[in-house]
Amino acid sequence: MTDPATPTRPGRRPGHANTRDRILQAARNQFAGKGFDHTTIRSIASEAGVDSALVHHYFGTKRRLLVDAIELPLDPDTVLATLEAAPVDNLGETLARTVIGVWDSVHQPAVVAAVRSALTSGDENLVRSFLLDVALKDIAVRVDSPPGSGLLRVALVASQMTGLFVTRHLLGIDALRALPTERAVRLIAPTLQRYLTGPLDPPV
């Protein structure tokens, strides 16, 4: 197999467009059907009818391939690094500030387009896999107190952030759309922190 030329920009490899598209579609199918952890580069390559080395050549890592499959405009590792550095008792504010900051940045049109495309094309499982298997997975381990509650905690966080995104950026509800970034962060951060570290059951 002839090695394609050196890439001209990160995240995009030159080569036959149909081959790249086949790999991306296979990745969407695999991630949506099996989740991030149970999907392998080998299984994606097999479905796409290419060699595993070609998948690596086009996309590098499995995480990078997931990002490209969802068509996110930025590398989530940058966001995740910020969350990893935050103390547990400040995760709610850090998460709100980091994520809402991305939504309200120059990346907003691309983020909105990517989420709208995933939801309208039937790729909801792809978004779910990204949220739970990549974006929030490490946080679930850090907030797993009492043991076994971590997944529920991050699922509640995902529900809150997803609801805010949909109502603010897809439905365009005026009261939410007009919120300045800083006020949106202040309003949502305490709820996120309660989900992450507070009691999950109301007092009897």
PDB file of C-alpha atoms in Angstrom:
ATOM      1  CA  MET A   1       0.000   0.000   0.000  1.00  0.00           C
ATOM      2  CA  THR A   2       1.392   3.356  -1.008  1.00  0.00           C
ATOM      3  CA  ASP A   3       1.939   5.713   1.876  1.00  0.00           C
ATOM      4  CA  PRO A   4      -0.049   8.954   1.385  1.00  0.00           C
ATOM      5  CA  ALA A   5       1.792  12.247   1.472  1.00  0.00           C
ATOM      6  CA  THR A   6       2.596  14.069   4.680  1.00  0.00           C
ATOM      7  CA  PRO A   7      -0.543  15.693   6.131  1.00  0.00           C
ATOM      8  CA  THR A   8      -0.868  19.440   5.715  1.00  0.00           C
ATOM      9  CA  ARG A   9      -2.815  20.051   8.940  1.00  0.00           C
ATOM     10  CA  PRO A  10      -3.576  18.114  12.146  1.00  0.00           C
ATOM     11  CA  GLY A  11      -6.605  15.862  12.194  1.00  0.00           C
ATOM     12  CA  ARG A  12      -6.937  15.630   8.415  1.00  0.00           C
ATOM     13  CA  ARG A  13      -4.950  13.189   6.302  1.00  0.00           C
ATOM     14  CA  PRO A  14      -4.737  13.358   2.519  1.00  0.00           C
ATOM     15  CA  GLY A  15      -5.796  10.360   0.549  1.00  0.00           C
ATOM     16  CA  HIS A  16      -8.827   8.945  -1.170  1.00  0.00           C
ATOM     17  CA  ALA A  17     -11.945  10.651   0.190  1.00  0.00           C
ATOM     18  CA  ASN A  18     -14.072   7.526  -0.160  1.00  0.00           C
ATOM     19  CA  THR A  19     -11.644   5.527   1.977  1.00  0.00           C
ATOM     20  CA  ARG A  20     -11.668   8.145   4.715  1.00  0.00           C
ATOM     21  CA  ASP A  21     -15.457   8.378   4.586  1.00  0.00           C
ATOM     22  CA  ARG A  22     -15.787   4.583   4.834  1.00  0.00           C
ATOM     23  CA  ILE A  23     -13.571   4.558   7.917  1.00  0.00           C
ATOM     24  CA  LEU A  24     -15.582   7.366   9.533  1.00  0.00           C
ATOM     25  CA  GLN A  25     -18.895   5.636   8.837  1.00  0.00           C
ATOM     26  CA  ALA A  26     -17.574   2.360  10.205  1.00  0.00           C
ATOM     27  CA  ALA A  27     -16.343   4.211  13.293  1.00  0.00           C
ATOM     28  CA  ARG A  28     -19.773   5.804  13.808  1.00  0.00           C
ATOM     29  CA  ASN A  29     -21.421   2.401  13.541  1.00  0.00           C
ATOM     30  CA  GLN A  30     -18.967   0.743  15.922  1.00  0.00           C
ATOM     31  CA  PHE A  31     -18.912   3.488  18.560  1.00  0.00           C
ATOM     32  CA  ALA A  32     -22.704   3.838  18.500  1.00  0.00           C
ATOM     33  CA  GLY A  33     -23.286   0.086  18.677  1.00  0.00           C
ATOM     34  CA  LYS A  34     -20.586  -1.044  21.107  1.00  0.00           C
ATOM     35  CA  GLY A  35     -19.357   2.054  22.902  1.00  0.00           C
ATOM     36  CA  PHE A  36     -15.855   3.472  23.000  1.00  0.00           C
ATOM     37  CA  ASP A  37     -14.209   0.854  25.226  1.00  0.00           C
ATOM     38  CA  HIS A  38     -15.490  -2.151  23.277  1.00  0.00           C
ATOM     39  CA  THR A  39     -14.650  -0.734  19.867  1.00  0.00           C
ATOM     40  CA  THR A  40     -11.210  -1.413  18.428  1.00  0.00           C
ATOM     41  CA  ILE A  41      -9.277   0.062  15.540  1.00  0.00           C
ATOM     42  CA  ARG A  42      -9.141  -3.477  14.130  1.00  0.00           C
ATOM     43  CA  SER A  43     -12.945  -3.850  14.152  1.00  0.00           C
ATOM     44  CA  ILE A  44     -13.368  -0.440  12.509  1.00  0.00           C
ATOM     45  CA  ALA A  45     -10.807  -1.328   9.854  1.00  0.00           C
ATOM     46  CA  SER A  46     -12.518  -4.647   9.205  1.00  0.00           C
ATOM     47  CA  GLU A  47     -15.914  -3.023   8.653  1.00  0.00           C
ATOM     48  CA  ALA A  48     -14.373  -0.360   6.416  1.00  0.00           C
ATOM     49  CA  GLY A  49     -12.455  -2.975   4.435  1.00  0.00           C
ATOM     50  CA  VAL A  50      -9.035  -1.449   5.064  1.00  0.00           C
ATOM     51  CA  ASP A  51      -5.897  -2.290   7.009  1.00  0.00           C
ATOM     52  CA  SER A  52      -5.648  -1.138  10.640  1.00  0.00           C
ATOM     53  CA  ALA A  53      -2.470   0.760   9.797  1.00  0.00           C
ATOM     54  CA  LEU A  54      -4.421   2.948   7.382  1.00  0.00           C
ATOM     55  CA  VAL A  55      -6.901   3.887  10.109  1.00  0.00           C
ATOM     56  CA  HIS A  56      -4.003   4.946  12.325  1.00  0.00           C
ATOM     57  CA  HIS A  57      -2.461   6.858   9.442  1.00  0.00           C
ATOM     58  CA  TYR A  58      -5.610   8.869   8.767  1.00  0.00           C
ATOM     59  CA  PHE A  59      -6.734   9.469  12.348  1.00  0.00           C
ATOM     60  CA  GLY A  60      -3.942   8.572  14.762  1.00  0.00           C
ATOM     61  CA  THR A  61      -5.653   7.413  17.950  1.00  0.00           C
ATOM     62  CA  LYS A  62      -9.044   5.875  18.653  1.00  0.00           C
ATOM     63  CA  ARG A  63     -10.029   8.965  20.615  1.00  0.00           C
ATOM     64  CA  ARG A  64      -9.106  11.207  17.689  1.00  0.00           C
ATOM     65  CA  LEU A  65     -11.210   9.014  15.428  1.00  0.00           C
ATOM     66  CA  LEU A  66     -14.213   9.419  17.748  1.00  0.00           C
ATOM     67  CA  VAL A  67     -13.786  13.189  17.721  1.00  0.00           C
ATOM     68  CA  ASP A  68     -13.675  13.203  13.913  1.00  0.00           C
ATOM     69  CA  ALA A  69     -16.671  10.858  13.725  1.00  0.00           C
ATOM     70  CA  ILE A  70     -18.739  13.333  15.754  1.00  0.00           C
ATOM     71  CA  GLU A  71     -17.158  16.224  13.819  1.00  0.00           C
ATOM     72  CA  LEU A  72     -16.214  18.200  16.914  1.00  0.00           C
ATOM     73  CA  PRO A  73     -14.237  21.341  16.071  1.00  0.00           C
ATOM     74  CA  LEU A  74     -11.652  20.973  18.834  1.00  0.00           C
ATOM     75  CA  ASP A  75      -9.653  18.297  20.571  1.00  0.00           C
ATOM     76  CA  PRO A  76     -11.434  17.284  23.802  1.00  0.00           C
ATOM     77  CA  ASP A  77      -8.094  16.443  25.412  1.00  0.00           C
ATOM     78  CA  THR A  78      -7.626  20.184  25.988  1.00  0.00           C
ATOM     79  CA  VAL A  79     -10.905  20.346  27.893  1.00  0.00           C
ATOM     80  CA  LEU A  80     -10.288  17.094  29.750  1.00  0.00           C
ATOM     81  CA  ALA A  81      -6.871  18.264  30.920  1.00  0.00           C
ATOM     82  CA  THR A  82      -8.514  21.247  32.621  1.00  0.00           C
ATOM     83  CA  LEU A  83     -11.007  18.988  34.382  1.00  0.00           C
ATOM     84  CA  GLU A  84      -8.326  16.544  35.485  1.00  0.00           C
ATOM     85  CA  ALA A  85      -6.402  19.372  37.143  1.00  0.00           C
ATOM     86  CA  ALA A  86      -9.424  20.614  39.109  1.00  0.00           C
ATOM     87  CA  PRO A  87      -9.950  19.517  42.728  1.00  0.00           C
ATOM     88  CA  VAL A  88     -13.063  17.422  43.283  1.00  0.00           C
ATOM     89  CA  ASP A  89     -14.753  20.115  45.361  1.00  0.00           C
ATOM     90  CA  ASN A  90     -14.424  22.557  42.457  1.00  0.00           C
ATOM     91  CA  LEU A  91     -15.330  20.208  39.604  1.00  0.00           C
ATOM     92  CA  GLY A  92     -18.810  21.656  39.128  1.00  0.00           C
ATOM     93  CA  GLU A  93     -17.589  25.185  38.490  1.00  0.00           C
ATOM     94  CA  THR A  94     -14.637  24.021  36.404  1.00  0.00           C
ATOM     95  CA  LEU A  95     -16.860  21.823  34.259  1.00  0.00           C
ATOM     96  CA  ALA A  96     -19.441  24.575  33.770  1.00  0.00           C
ATOM     97  CA  ARG A  97     -16.843  27.238  33.010  1.00  0.00           C
ATOM     98  CA  THR A  98     -14.880  25.050  30.619  1.00  0.00           C
ATOM     99  CA  VAL A  99     -17.775  23.576  28.659  1.00  0.00           C
ATOM    100  CA  ILE A 100     -19.967  26.684  28.510  1.00  0.00           C
ATOM    101  CA  GLY A 101     -16.844  28.618  27.574  1.00  0.00           C
ATOM    102  CA  VAL A 102     -16.437  26.368  24.538  1.00  0.00           C
ATOM    103  CA  TRP A 103     -20.119  26.737  23.625  1.00  0.00           C
ATOM    104  CA  ASP A 104     -19.833  30.531  23.750  1.00  0.00           C
ATOM    105  CA  SER A 105     -16.513  30.720  21.901  1.00  0.00           C
ATOM    106  CA  VAL A 106     -15.673  31.007  18.214  1.00  0.00           C
ATOM    107  CA  HIS A 107     -16.305  27.233  18.060  1.00  0.00           C
ATOM    108  CA  GLN A 108     -20.034  27.679  18.734  1.00  0.00           C
ATOM    109  CA  PRO A 109     -21.307  27.335  15.127  1.00  0.00           C
ATOM    110  CA  ALA A 110     -19.309  24.142  14.592  1.00  0.00           C
ATOM    111  CA  VAL A 111     -20.347  22.651  17.950  1.00  0.00           C
ATOM    112  CA  VAL A 112     -24.018  23.405  17.305  1.00  0.00           C
ATOM    113  CA  ALA A 113     -23.779  21.946  13.798  1.00  0.00           C
ATOM    114  CA  ALA A 114     -22.066  18.789  15.069  1.00  0.00           C
ATOM    115  CA  VAL A 115     -24.644  18.165  17.813  1.00  0.00           C
ATOM    116  CA  ARG A 116     -27.598  18.951  15.555  1.00  0.00           C
ATOM    117  CA  SER A 117     -26.231  16.615  12.889  1.00  0.00           C
ATOM    118  CA  ALA A 118     -25.707  13.782  15.367  1.00  0.00           C
ATOM    119  CA  LEU A 119     -29.203  14.119  16.810  1.00  0.00           C
ATOM    120  CA  THR A 120     -31.040  14.456  13.498  1.00  0.00           C
ATOM    121  CA  SER A 121     -29.115  11.693  11.732  1.00  0.00           C
ATOM    122  CA  GLY A 122     -29.907   9.054  14.344  1.00  0.00           C
ATOM    123  CA  ASP A 123     -26.423   9.046  15.889  1.00  0.00           C
ATOM    124  CA  GLU A 124     -27.608   9.639  19.467  1.00  0.00           C
ATOM    125  CA  ASN A 125     -25.682   6.583  20.631  1.00  0.00           C
ATOM    126  CA  LEU A 126     -22.521   8.111  19.221  1.00  0.00           C
ATOM    127  CA  VAL A 127     -22.993  11.216  21.356  1.00  0.00           C
ATOM    128  CA  ARG A 128     -23.818   9.050  24.377  1.00  0.00           C
ATOM    129  CA  SER A 129     -20.640   7.032  23.868  1.00  0.00           C
ATOM    130  CA  PHE A 130     -18.560  10.192  23.688  1.00  0.00           C
ATOM    131  CA  LEU A 131     -20.112  11.689  26.818  1.00  0.00           C
ATOM    132  CA  LEU A 132     -20.021   8.629  29.051  1.00  0.00           C
ATOM    133  CA  ASP A 133     -17.047   6.673  27.691  1.00  0.00           C
ATOM    134  CA  VAL A 134     -14.665   9.551  27.037  1.00  0.00           C
ATOM    135  CA  ALA A 135     -15.659  12.979  28.336  1.00  0.00           C
ATOM    136  CA  LEU A 136     -17.019  11.982  31.768  1.00  0.00           C
ATOM    137  CA  LYS A 137     -15.460   8.583  32.368  1.00  0.00           C
ATOM    138  CA  ASP A 138     -12.500   9.742  34.462  1.00  0.00           C
ATOM    139  CA  ILE A 139     -14.725  12.088  36.469  1.00  0.00           C
ATOM    140  CA  ALA A 140     -17.008   9.158  37.353  1.00  0.00           C
ATOM    141  CA  VAL A 141     -14.064   7.417  39.022  1.00  0.00           C
ATOM    142  CA  ARG A 142     -13.150  10.516  41.021  1.00  0.00           C
ATOM    143  CA  VAL A 143     -16.672  11.077  42.378  1.00  0.00           C
ATOM    144  CA  ASP A 144     -17.577   7.452  43.044  1.00  0.00           C
ATOM    145  CA  SER A 145     -18.641   8.017  46.656  1.00  0.00           C
ATOM    146  CA  PRO A 146     -20.417   6.059  47.951  1.00  0.00           C
ATOM    147  CA  PRO A 147     -18.985   3.294  45.768  1.00  0.00           C
ATOM    148  CA  GLY A 148     -21.142   2.570  42.754  1.00  0.00           C
ATOM    149  CA  SER A 149     -22.591   6.084  42.486  1.00  0.00           C
ATOM    150  CA  GLY A 150     -20.063   7.567  40.050  1.00  0.00           C
ATOM    151  CA  LEU A 151     -21.876   6.603  36.852  1.00  0.00           C
ATOM    152  CA  LEU A 152     -25.173   7.972  38.125  1.00  0.00           C
ATOM    153  CA  ARG A 153     -23.490  11.205  39.182  1.00  0.00           C
ATOM    154  CA  VAL A 154     -21.942  11.879  35.776  1.00  0.00           C
ATOM    155  CA  ALA A 155     -25.155  10.810  34.019  1.00  0.00           C
ATOM    156  CA  LEU A 156     -26.999  13.484  35.999  1.00  0.00           C
ATOM    157  CA  VAL A 157     -24.330  15.999  35.014  1.00  0.00           C
ATOM    158  CA  ALA A 158     -24.721  14.961  31.370  1.00  0.00           C
ATOM    159  CA  SER A 159     -28.494  15.427  31.606  1.00  0.00           C
ATOM    160  CA  GLN A 160     -28.080  18.925  33.029  1.00  0.00           C
ATOM    161  CA  MET A 161     -25.476  20.059  30.496  1.00  0.00           C
ATOM    162  CA  THR A 162     -27.258  18.458  27.544  1.00  0.00           C
ATOM    163  CA  GLY A 163     -30.547  20.078  28.557  1.00  0.00           C
ATOM    164  CA  LEU A 164     -28.880  23.467  28.859  1.00  0.00           C
ATOM    165  CA  PHE A 165     -27.212  23.106  25.479  1.00  0.00           C
ATOM    166  CA  VAL A 166     -30.384  22.048  23.709  1.00  0.00           C
ATOM    167  CA  THR A 167     -32.578  24.767  25.232  1.00  0.00           C
ATOM    168  CA  ARG A 168     -29.949  27.495  24.883  1.00  0.00           C
ATOM    169  CA  HIS A 169     -28.407  26.734  21.496  1.00  0.00           C
ATOM    170  CA  LEU A 170     -30.798  24.482  19.565  1.00  0.00           C
ATOM    171  CA  LEU A 171     -34.228  25.643  20.734  1.00  0.00           C
ATOM    172  CA  GLY A 172     -32.969  29.168  21.366  1.00  0.00           C
ATOM    173  CA  ILE A 173     -35.115  29.875  24.432  1.00  0.00           C
ATOM    174  CA  ASP A 174     -34.638  33.617  24.879  1.00  0.00           C
ATOM    175  CA  ALA A 175     -34.092  33.718  28.647  1.00  0.00           C
ATOM    176  CA  LEU A 176     -31.261  31.183  28.347  1.00  0.00           C
ATOM    177  CA  ARG A 177     -29.827  32.348  25.041  1.00  0.00           C
ATOM    178  CA  ALA A 178     -29.417  35.861  26.440  1.00  0.00           C
ATOM    179  CA  LEU A 179     -27.424  34.711  29.474  1.00  0.00           C
ATOM    180  CA  PRO A 180     -23.845  35.991  29.517  1.00  0.00           C
ATOM    181  CA  THR A 181     -21.293  33.201  29.861  1.00  0.00           C
ATOM    182  CA  GLU A 182     -20.306  34.118  33.400  1.00  0.00           C
ATOM    183  CA  ARG A 183     -23.887  34.219  34.678  1.00  0.00           C
ATOM    184  CA  ALA A 184     -24.668  30.885  33.021  1.00  0.00           C
ATOM    185  CA  VAL A 185     -21.657  29.403  34.805  1.00  0.00           C
ATOM    186  CA  ARG A 186     -22.708  30.802  38.195  1.00  0.00           C
ATOM    187  CA  LEU A 187     -26.248  29.478  37.789  1.00  0.00           C
ATOM    188  CA  ILE A 188     -25.375  25.957  36.683  1.00  0.00           C
ATOM    189  CA  ALA A 189     -22.177  25.239  38.650  1.00  0.00           C
ATOM    190  CA  PRO A 190     -23.809  24.605  42.078  1.00  0.00           C
ATOM    191  CA  THR A 191     -26.196  22.068  40.571  1.00  0.00           C
ATOM    192  CA  LEU A 192     -23.351  20.251  38.828  1.00  0.00           C
ATOM    193  CA  GLN A 193     -21.332  20.184  42.048  1.00  0.00           C
ATOM    194  CA  ARG A 194     -24.296  18.786  43.986  1.00  0.00           C
ATOM    195  CA  TYR A 195     -24.689  16.016  41.423  1.00  0.00           C
ATOM    196  CA  LEU A 196     -20.969  15.241  41.608  1.00  0.00           C
ATOM    197  CA  THR A 197     -20.346  15.290  45.357  1.00  0.00           C
ATOM    198  CA  GLY A 198     -23.611  15.956  47.195  1.00  0.00           C
ATOM    199  CA  PRO A 199     -26.191  13.522  48.546  1.00  0.00           C
ATOM    200  CA  LEU A 200     -28.110  11.776  45.784  1.00  0.00           C
ATOM    201  CA  ASP A 201     -31.240  11.036  47.797  1.00  0.00           C
ATOM    202  CA  PRO A 202     -33.348  13.733  49.471  1.00  0.00           C
ATOM    203  CA  PRO A 203     -33.658  13.518  53.253  1.00  0.00           C
ATOM    204  CA  VAL A 204     -36.571  11.410  54.438  1.00  0.00           C
TER     205      VAL A 204
END
